[in-house]
mmCIF file of C-alpha atoms in Angstrom:
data_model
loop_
_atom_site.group_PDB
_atom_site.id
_atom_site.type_symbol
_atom_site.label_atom_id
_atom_site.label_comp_id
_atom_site.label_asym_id
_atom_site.label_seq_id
_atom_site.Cartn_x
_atom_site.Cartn_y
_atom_site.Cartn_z
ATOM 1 C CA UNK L 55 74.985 266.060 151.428
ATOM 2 C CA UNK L 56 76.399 267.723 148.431
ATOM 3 C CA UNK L 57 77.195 264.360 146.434
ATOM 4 C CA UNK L 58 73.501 263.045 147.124
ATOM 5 C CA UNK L 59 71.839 266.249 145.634
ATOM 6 C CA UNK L 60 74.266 266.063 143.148
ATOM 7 C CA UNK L 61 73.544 262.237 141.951
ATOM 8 C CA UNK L 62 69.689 262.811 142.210
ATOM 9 C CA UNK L 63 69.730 265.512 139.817
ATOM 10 C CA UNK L 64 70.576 263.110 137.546
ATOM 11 C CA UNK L 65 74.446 262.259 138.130
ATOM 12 C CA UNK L 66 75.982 264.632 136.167
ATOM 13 C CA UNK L 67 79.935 264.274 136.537
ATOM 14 C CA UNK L 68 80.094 266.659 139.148
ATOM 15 C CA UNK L 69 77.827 264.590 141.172
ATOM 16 C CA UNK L 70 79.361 261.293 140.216
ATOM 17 C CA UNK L 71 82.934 262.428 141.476
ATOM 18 C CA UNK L 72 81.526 263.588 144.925
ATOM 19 C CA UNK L 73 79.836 260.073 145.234
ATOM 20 C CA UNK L 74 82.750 258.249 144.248
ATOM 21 C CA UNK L 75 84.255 257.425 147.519
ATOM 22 C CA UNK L 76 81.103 256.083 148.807
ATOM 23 C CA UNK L 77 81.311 253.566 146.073
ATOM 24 C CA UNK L 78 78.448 251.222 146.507
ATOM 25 C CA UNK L 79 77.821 251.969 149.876
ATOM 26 C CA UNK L 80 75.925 255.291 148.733
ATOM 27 C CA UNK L 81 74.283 252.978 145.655
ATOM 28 C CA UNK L 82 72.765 250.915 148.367
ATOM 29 C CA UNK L 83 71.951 253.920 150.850
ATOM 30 C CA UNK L 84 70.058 255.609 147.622
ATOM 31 C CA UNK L 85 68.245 252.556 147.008
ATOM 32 C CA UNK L 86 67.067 252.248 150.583
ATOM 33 C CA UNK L 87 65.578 255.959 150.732
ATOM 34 C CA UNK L 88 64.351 255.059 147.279
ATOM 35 C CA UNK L 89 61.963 251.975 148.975
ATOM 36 C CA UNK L 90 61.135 253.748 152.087
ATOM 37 C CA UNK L 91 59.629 256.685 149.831
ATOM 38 C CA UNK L 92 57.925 253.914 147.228
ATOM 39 C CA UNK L 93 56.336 252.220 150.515
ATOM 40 C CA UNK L 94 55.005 255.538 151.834
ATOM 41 C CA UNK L 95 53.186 255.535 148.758
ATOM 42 C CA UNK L 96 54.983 259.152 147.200
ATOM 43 C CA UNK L 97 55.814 257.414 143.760
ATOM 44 C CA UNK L 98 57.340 260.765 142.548
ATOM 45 C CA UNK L 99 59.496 260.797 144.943
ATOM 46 C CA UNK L 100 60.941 256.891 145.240
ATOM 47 C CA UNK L 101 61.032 257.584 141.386
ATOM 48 C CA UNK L 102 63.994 260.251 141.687
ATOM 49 C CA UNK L 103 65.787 258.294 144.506
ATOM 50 C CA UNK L 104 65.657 255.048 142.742
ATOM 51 C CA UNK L 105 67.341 256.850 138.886
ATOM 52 C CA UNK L 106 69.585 258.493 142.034
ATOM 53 C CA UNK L 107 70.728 254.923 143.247
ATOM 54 C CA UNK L 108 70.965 253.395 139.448
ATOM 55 C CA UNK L 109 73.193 256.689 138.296
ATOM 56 C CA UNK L 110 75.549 255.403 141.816
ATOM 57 C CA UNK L 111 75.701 251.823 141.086
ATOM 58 C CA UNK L 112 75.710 252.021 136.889
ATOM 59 C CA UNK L 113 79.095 254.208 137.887
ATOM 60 C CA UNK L 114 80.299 252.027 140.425
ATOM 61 C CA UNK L 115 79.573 249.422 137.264
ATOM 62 C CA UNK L 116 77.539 247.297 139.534
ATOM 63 C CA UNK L 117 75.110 246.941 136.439
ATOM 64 C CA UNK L 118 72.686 244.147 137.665
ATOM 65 C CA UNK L 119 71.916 246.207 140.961
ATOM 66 C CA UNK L 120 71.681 249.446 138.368
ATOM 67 C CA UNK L 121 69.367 248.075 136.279
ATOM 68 C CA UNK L 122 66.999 247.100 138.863
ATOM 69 C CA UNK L 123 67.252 250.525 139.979
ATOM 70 C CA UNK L 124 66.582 252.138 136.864
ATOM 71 C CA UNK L 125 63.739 249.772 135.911
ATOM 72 C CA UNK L 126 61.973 250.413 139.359
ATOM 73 C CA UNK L 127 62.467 254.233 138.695
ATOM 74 C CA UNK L 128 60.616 253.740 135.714
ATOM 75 C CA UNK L 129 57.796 251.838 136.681
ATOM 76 C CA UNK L 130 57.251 254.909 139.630
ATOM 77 C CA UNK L 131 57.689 257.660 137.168
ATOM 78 C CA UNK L 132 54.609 256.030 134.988
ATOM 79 C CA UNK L 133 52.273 255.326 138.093
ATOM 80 C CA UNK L 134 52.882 259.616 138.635
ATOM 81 C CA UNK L 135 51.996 259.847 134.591
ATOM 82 C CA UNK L 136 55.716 260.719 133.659
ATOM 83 C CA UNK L 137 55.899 258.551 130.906
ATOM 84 C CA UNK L 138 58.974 260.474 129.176
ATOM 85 C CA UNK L 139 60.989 260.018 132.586
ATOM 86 C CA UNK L 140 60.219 256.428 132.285
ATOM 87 C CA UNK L 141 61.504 255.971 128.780
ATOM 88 C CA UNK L 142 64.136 257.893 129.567
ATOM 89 C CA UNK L 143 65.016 255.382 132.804
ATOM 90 C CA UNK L 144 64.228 252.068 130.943
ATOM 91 C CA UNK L 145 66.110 253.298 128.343
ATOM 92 C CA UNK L 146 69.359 253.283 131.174
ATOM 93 C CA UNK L 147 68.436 249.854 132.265
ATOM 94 C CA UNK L 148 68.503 248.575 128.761
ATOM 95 C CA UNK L 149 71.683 249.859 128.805
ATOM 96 C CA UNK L 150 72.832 248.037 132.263
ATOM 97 C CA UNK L 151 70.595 244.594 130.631
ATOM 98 C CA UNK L 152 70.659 244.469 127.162
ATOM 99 C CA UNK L 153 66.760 242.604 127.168
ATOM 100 C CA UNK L 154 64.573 243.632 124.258
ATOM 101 C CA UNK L 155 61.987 243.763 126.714
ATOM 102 C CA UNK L 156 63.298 247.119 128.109
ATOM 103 C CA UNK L 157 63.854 249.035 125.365
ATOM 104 C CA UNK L 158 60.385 247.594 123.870
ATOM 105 C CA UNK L 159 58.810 249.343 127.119
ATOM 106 C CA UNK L 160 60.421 252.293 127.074
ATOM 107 C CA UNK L 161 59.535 252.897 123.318
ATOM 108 C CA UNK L 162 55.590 252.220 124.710
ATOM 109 C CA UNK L 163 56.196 254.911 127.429
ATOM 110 C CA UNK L 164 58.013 257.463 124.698
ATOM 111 C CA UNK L 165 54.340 256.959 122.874
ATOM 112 C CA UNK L 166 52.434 257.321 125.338
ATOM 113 C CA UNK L 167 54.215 260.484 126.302
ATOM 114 C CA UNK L 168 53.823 261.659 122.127
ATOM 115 C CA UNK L 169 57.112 261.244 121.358
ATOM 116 C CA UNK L 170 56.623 258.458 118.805
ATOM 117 C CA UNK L 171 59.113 259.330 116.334
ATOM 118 C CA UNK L 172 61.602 259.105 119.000
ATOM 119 C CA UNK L 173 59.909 256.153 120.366
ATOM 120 C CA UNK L 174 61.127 254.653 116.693
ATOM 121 C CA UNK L 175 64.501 255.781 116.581
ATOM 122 C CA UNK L 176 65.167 254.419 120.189
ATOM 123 C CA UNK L 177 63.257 250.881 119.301
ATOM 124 C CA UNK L 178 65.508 250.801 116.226
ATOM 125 C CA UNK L 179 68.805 251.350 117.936
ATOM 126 C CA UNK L 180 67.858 248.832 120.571
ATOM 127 C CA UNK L 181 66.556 245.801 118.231
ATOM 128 C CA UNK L 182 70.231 246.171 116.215
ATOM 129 C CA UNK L 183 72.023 245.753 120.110
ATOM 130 C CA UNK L 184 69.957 242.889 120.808
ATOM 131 C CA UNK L 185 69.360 241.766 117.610
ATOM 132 C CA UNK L 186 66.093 241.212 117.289
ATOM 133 C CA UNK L 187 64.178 241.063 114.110
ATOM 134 C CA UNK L 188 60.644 241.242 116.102
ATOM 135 C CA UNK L 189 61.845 244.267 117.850
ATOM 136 C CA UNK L 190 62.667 246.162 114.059
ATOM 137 C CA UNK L 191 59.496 245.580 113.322
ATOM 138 C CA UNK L 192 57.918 247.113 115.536
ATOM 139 C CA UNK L 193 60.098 249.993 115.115
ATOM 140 C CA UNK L 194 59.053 250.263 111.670
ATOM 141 C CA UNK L 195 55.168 250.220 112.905
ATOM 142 C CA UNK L 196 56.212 253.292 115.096
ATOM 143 C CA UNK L 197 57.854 255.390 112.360
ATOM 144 C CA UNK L 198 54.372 254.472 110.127
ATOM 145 C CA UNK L 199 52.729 256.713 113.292
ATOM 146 C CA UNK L 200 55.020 259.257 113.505
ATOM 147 C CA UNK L 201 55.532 259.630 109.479
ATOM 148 C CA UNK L 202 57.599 262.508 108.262
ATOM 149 C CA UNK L 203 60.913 262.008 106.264
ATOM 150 C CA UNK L 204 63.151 261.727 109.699
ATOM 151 C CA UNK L 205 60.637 258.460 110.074
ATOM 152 C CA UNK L 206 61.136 257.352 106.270
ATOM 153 C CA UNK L 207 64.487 257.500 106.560
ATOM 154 C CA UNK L 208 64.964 255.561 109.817
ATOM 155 C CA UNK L 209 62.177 252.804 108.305
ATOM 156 C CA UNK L 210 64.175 252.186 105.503
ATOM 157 C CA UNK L 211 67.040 251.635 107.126
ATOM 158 C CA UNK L 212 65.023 249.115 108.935
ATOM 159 C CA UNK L 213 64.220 247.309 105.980
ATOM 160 C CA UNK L 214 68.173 247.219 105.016
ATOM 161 C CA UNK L 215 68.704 245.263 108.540
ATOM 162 C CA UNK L 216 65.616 243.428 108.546
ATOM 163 C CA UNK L 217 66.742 242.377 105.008
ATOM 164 C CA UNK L 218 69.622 239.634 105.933
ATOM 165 C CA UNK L 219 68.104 238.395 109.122
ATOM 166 C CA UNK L 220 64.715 237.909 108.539
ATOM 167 C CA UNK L 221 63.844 238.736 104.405
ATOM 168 C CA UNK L 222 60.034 237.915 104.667
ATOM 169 C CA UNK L 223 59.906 240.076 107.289
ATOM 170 C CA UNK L 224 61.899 242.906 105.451
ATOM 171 C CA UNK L 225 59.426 242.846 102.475
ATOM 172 C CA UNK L 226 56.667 243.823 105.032
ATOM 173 C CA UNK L 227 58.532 246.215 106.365
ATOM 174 C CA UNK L 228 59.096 247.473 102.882
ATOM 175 C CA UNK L 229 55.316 248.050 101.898
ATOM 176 C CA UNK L 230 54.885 250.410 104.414
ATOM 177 C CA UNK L 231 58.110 252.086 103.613
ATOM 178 C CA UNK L 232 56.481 252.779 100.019
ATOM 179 C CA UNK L 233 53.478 253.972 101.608
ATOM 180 C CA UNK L 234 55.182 256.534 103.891
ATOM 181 C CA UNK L 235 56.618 257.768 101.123
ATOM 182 C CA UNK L 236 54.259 258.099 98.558
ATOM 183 C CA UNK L 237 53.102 259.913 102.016
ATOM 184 C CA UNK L 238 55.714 262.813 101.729
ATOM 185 C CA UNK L 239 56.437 262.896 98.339
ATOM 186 C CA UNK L 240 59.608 260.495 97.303
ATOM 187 C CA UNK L 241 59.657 259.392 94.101
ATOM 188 C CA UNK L 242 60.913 256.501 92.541
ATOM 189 C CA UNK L 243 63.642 258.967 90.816
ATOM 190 C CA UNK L 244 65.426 259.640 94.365
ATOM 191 C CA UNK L 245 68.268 257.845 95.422
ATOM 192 C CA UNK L 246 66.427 256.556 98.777
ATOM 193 C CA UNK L 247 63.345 255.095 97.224
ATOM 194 C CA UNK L 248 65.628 253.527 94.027
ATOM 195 C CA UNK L 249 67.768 251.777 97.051
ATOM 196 C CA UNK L 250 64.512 250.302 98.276
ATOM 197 C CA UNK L 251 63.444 249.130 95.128
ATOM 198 C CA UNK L 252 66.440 247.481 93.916
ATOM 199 C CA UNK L 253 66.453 245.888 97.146
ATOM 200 C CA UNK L 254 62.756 244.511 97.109
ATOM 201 C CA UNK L 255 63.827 242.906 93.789
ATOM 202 C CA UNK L 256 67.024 241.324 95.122
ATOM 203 C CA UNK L 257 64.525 239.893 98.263
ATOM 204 C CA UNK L 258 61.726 238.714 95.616
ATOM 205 C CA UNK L 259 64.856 237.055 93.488
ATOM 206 C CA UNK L 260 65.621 233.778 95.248
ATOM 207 C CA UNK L 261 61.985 233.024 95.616
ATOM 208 C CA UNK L 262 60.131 234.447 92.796
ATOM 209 C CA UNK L 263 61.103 235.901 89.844
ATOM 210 C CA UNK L 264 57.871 237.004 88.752
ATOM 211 C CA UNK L 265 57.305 238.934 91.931
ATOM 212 C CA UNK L 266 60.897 240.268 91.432
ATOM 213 C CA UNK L 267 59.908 241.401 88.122
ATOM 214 C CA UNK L 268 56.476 242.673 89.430
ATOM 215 C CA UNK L 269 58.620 244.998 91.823
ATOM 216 C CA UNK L 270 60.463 246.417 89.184
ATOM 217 C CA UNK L 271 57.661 247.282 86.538
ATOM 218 C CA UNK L 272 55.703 248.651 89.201
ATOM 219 C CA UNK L 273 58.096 251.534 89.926
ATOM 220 C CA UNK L 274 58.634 252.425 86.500
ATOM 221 C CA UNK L 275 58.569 255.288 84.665
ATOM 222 C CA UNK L 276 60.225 257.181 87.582
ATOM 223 C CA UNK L 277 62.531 254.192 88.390
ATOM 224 C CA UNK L 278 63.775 253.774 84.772
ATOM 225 C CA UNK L 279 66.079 257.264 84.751
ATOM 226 C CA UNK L 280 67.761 255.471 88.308
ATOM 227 C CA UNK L 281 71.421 253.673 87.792
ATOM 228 C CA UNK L 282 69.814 250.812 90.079
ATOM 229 C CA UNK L 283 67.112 250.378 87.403
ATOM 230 C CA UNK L 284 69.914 249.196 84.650
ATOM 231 C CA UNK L 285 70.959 247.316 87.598
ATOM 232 C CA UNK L 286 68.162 245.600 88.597
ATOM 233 C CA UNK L 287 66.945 245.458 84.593
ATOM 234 C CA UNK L 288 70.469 243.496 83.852
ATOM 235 C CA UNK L 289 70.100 240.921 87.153
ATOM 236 C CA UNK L 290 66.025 240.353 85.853
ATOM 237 C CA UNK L 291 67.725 239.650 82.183
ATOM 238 C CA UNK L 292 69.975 237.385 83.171
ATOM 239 C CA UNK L 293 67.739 235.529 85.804
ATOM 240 C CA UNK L 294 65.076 235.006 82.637
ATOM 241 C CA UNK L 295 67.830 233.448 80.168
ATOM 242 C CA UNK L 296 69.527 231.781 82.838
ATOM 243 C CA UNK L 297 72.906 232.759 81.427
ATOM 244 C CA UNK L 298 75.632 232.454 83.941
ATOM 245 C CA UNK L 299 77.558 234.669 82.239
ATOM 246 C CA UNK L 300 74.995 237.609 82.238
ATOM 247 C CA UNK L 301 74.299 237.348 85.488
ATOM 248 C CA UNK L 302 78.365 237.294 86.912
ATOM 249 C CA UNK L 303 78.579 240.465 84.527
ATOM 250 C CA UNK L 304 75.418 242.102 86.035
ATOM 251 C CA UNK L 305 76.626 241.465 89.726
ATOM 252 C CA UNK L 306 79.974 242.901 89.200
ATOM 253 C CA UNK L 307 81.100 244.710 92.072
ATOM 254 C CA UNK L 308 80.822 248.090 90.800
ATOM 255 C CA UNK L 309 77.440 247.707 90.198
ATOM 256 C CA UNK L 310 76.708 246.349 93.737
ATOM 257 C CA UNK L 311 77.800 249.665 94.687
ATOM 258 C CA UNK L 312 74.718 251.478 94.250
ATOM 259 C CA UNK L 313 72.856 249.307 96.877
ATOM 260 C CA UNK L 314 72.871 249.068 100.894
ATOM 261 C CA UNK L 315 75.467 246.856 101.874
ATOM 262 C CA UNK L 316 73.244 243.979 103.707
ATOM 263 C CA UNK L 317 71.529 244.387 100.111
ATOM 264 C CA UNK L 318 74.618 243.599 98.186
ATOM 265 C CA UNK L 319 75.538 241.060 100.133
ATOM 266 C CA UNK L 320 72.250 238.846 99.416
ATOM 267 C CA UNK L 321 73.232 239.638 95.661
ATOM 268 C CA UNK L 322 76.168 238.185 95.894
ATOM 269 C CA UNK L 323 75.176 234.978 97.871
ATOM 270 C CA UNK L 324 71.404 234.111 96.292
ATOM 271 C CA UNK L 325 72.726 232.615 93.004
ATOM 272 C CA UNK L 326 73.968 229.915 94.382
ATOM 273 C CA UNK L 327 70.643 228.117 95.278
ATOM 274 C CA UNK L 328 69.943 228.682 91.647
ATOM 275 C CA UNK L 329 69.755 225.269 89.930
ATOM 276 C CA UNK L 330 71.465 226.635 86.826
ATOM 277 C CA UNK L 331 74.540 228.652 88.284
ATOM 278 C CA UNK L 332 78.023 227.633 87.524
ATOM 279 C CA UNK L 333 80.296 229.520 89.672
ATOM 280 C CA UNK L 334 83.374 228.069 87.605
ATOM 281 C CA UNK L 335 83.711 229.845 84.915
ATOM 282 C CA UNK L 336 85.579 232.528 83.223
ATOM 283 C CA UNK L 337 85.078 235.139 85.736
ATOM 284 C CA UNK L 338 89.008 235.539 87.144
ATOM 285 C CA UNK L 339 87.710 236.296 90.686
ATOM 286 C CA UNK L 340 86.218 232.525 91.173
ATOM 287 C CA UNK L 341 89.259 231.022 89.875
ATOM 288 C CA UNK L 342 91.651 229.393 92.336
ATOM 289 C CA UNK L 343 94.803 231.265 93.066
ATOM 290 C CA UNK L 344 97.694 229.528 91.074
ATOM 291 C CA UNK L 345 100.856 228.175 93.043
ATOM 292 C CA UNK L 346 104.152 230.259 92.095
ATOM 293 C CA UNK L 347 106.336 228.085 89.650
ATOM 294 C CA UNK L 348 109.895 227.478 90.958
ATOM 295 C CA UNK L 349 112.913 230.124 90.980
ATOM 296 C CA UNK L 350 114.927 229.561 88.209
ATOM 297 C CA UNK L 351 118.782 228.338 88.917
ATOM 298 C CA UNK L 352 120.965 230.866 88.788
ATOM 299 C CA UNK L 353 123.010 229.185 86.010
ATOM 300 C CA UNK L 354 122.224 230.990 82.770
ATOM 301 C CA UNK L 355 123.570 227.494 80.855
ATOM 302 C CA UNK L 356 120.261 225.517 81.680
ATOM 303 C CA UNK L 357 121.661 223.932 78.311
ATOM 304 C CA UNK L 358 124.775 222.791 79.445
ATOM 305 C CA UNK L 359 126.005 219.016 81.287
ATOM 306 C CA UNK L 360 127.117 220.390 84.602
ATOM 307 C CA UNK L 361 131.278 220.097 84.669
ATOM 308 C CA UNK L 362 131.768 216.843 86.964
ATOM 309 C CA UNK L 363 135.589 218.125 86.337
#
C-alpha cells in the first residue's frame, strides 16, 4: 500500500505518518518480507525491506528490533557491493545501539565505497558518543588517507579529545597531524598548527620536560611570532627554575585562552604531580574564601556601659 512504498523509500515523514497506525505490526510485517526475500537469495532486495522495517520500528522507538533491522540491511547491501548503502544503514543502527563496533564498520564500508574522508568524520563523531579512545584513533588513521585541510582539521580536533582521555595516545595522533600538514601547507605561524603545538608541549610537560622543550624548539622560527609561543616559552621558564610563582603567573587564565579547552584543562591540573608546586601561595584564587565578620550593633555608643536604669 501507499505507507509501505512510502517507508521503503527510505521513511521520509510522509511515509512514516501513513505507517503510523500500523505501529509495530507493519515493523514486523516489513521484517518478514525482508527474510523471505534474503532466503530467496535476492540480497538487493531483502536489503531495502529490511532499512524499510528498521525506518518502522526506529519510529515506533522499538530500537533493539531497529537495530537488528538496520544492521541486517547492511550486511545485504555489501554482499550486492553497495558499500555506501551499508554505511549509510550501520550508521542508523549505531544510532538505535550505541556499540563502537557499528560505527567502526560502517566507516570500513564508507572506504571501501571511496568515501574515506567521510568515513573519518563519521568514525570521529561516533568514538566521542561512545567514547572510545581506540575508535579516535582510527579516525585519525582515516583522515591521514583522505588528507586535505577538511581532514586536518577534523584530525586535530582528534588530538584535542584524544588529549584528556588517553595523552600517549594523543601525541601519536599528533605526529601525523604535523605531517598532514606540512602536507597542505600550514605553518607553524597559523592559529591551528600553534594550538597543536602548545598542546604537544602541555602533553610532553608532566612527563618530560626535555621532550616538552624539544616540541617547542622544533617549531620555531614560525612558532615564535604565535601568542601561544610566549605562552608555552613562559610555562617551559618556569618548569626549568621551578618557581611556583612563575609558573601560577604563566597559567593565568587569560593566557589559557589561546588553547583548546581539553588542552587548558591539563594545564591547569598537571602541576600538581610536580614535586616542587605549592598551590598556597599568594595567588588570591587558591586562597580560602574568608567567613563574613559579624553585623555591627546598631548602637553607635559601642563605648558606652549599657543603661541598666
Amino acid at each position: 500500500d501507499e505507507a509501505e512504498d512510502e517507508a521503503e523509500r527510505g521513511g521520509d515523514a510522509r511515509g512514516r505518518r501513513l505507517a503510523a497506525p500500523g505501529g509495530g505490526a507493519a515493523g514486523e510485517s516489513a521484517a518478514v518480507e525482508a527474510g523471505a526475500a534474503d532466503v530467496e537469495g535476492d540480497p538487493a532486495s531483502a536489503a531495502r525491506k529490511f532499512a524499510a522495517a528498521g525506518n518502522k520500528f526506529a519510529y515506533c522507538k522499538a530500537t533493539a528490533l531497529a537495530a537488528m533491522c538496520f544492521e541486517r540491511a547492511a550486511e545485504c547491501f555489501a554482499q550486492s557491493e553497495e558499500h555506501f548503502s551499508a554505511a549509510q544503514n550501520l550508521e542508523k543502527a549505531f544510532g538505535q545501539r550505541s556499540e563502537v563496533a557499528l560505527v567502526r564498520r560502517a566507516a570500513e564500508e564508507y572506504a571501501s565505497s571511496g568515501q574515506v574522508a567521510l568515513a573519518a568524520e563519521v568514525l570521529s563523531r561516533g568514538a566521542q558518543k561512545a567514547n572510545d579512545a581506540a575508535a579516535m584513533t582510527a579516525a585519525v588513521e582515516y583522515a591521514e588517507i583522505a588528507g586535505g585541510a577538511r581532514a586536518v582539521e577534523m584530525a586535530r580536533s582528534a588530538v584535542v579529545w584524544l588529549a584528556g582521555r588517553e595523552p600517549a595516545a594523543a601525541l601519536d595522533a599528533a605526529s601525523v597531524v604535523f605531517k598532514m600538514m606540512d602536507n597542505v601547507g600550514v605553518h607553524a605561524s597559523e592559529p591551528s598548527r600553534a594550538r597543536l603545538v602548545a598542546g604537544v608541549v602541555v602533553l610532553r610537560l608532566p612527563t618530560s620536560l626535555d621532550a616538552a622543550e624539544r616540541a617547542f624548539l622544533e617549531a620555531l622560527p614560525d612558532f615564535g611570532s604565535t601568542t601561544e609561543a610566549k605562552f608555552v616559552d613562559d610555562l617551559i621558564a618556569a618548569c626549568k627554575a621551578r618557581d611556583p610563582d612563575a609558573l601560577k603567573q604563566a597559567l593565568h587564565p587569560t593566557n589559557l585562552t589561546y588553547l583548546d579547552y581539553d588542552i587548558a584543562k591539563l594545564a591547569r591540573e598537571f602541576p600538581a604531580a610536580l614535586p616542587w608546586w605549592s598551590p598556597l601561595s599568594d595567588d588570591v584564587s587558591q586562597q580560602p574564601v574568608q567567613a563574613a565578620p559579624p553585623p555591627l550593633d546598631d548602637d553607635d555608643d559601642d563605648d558606652e556601659l549599657p543603661d541598666i536604669a
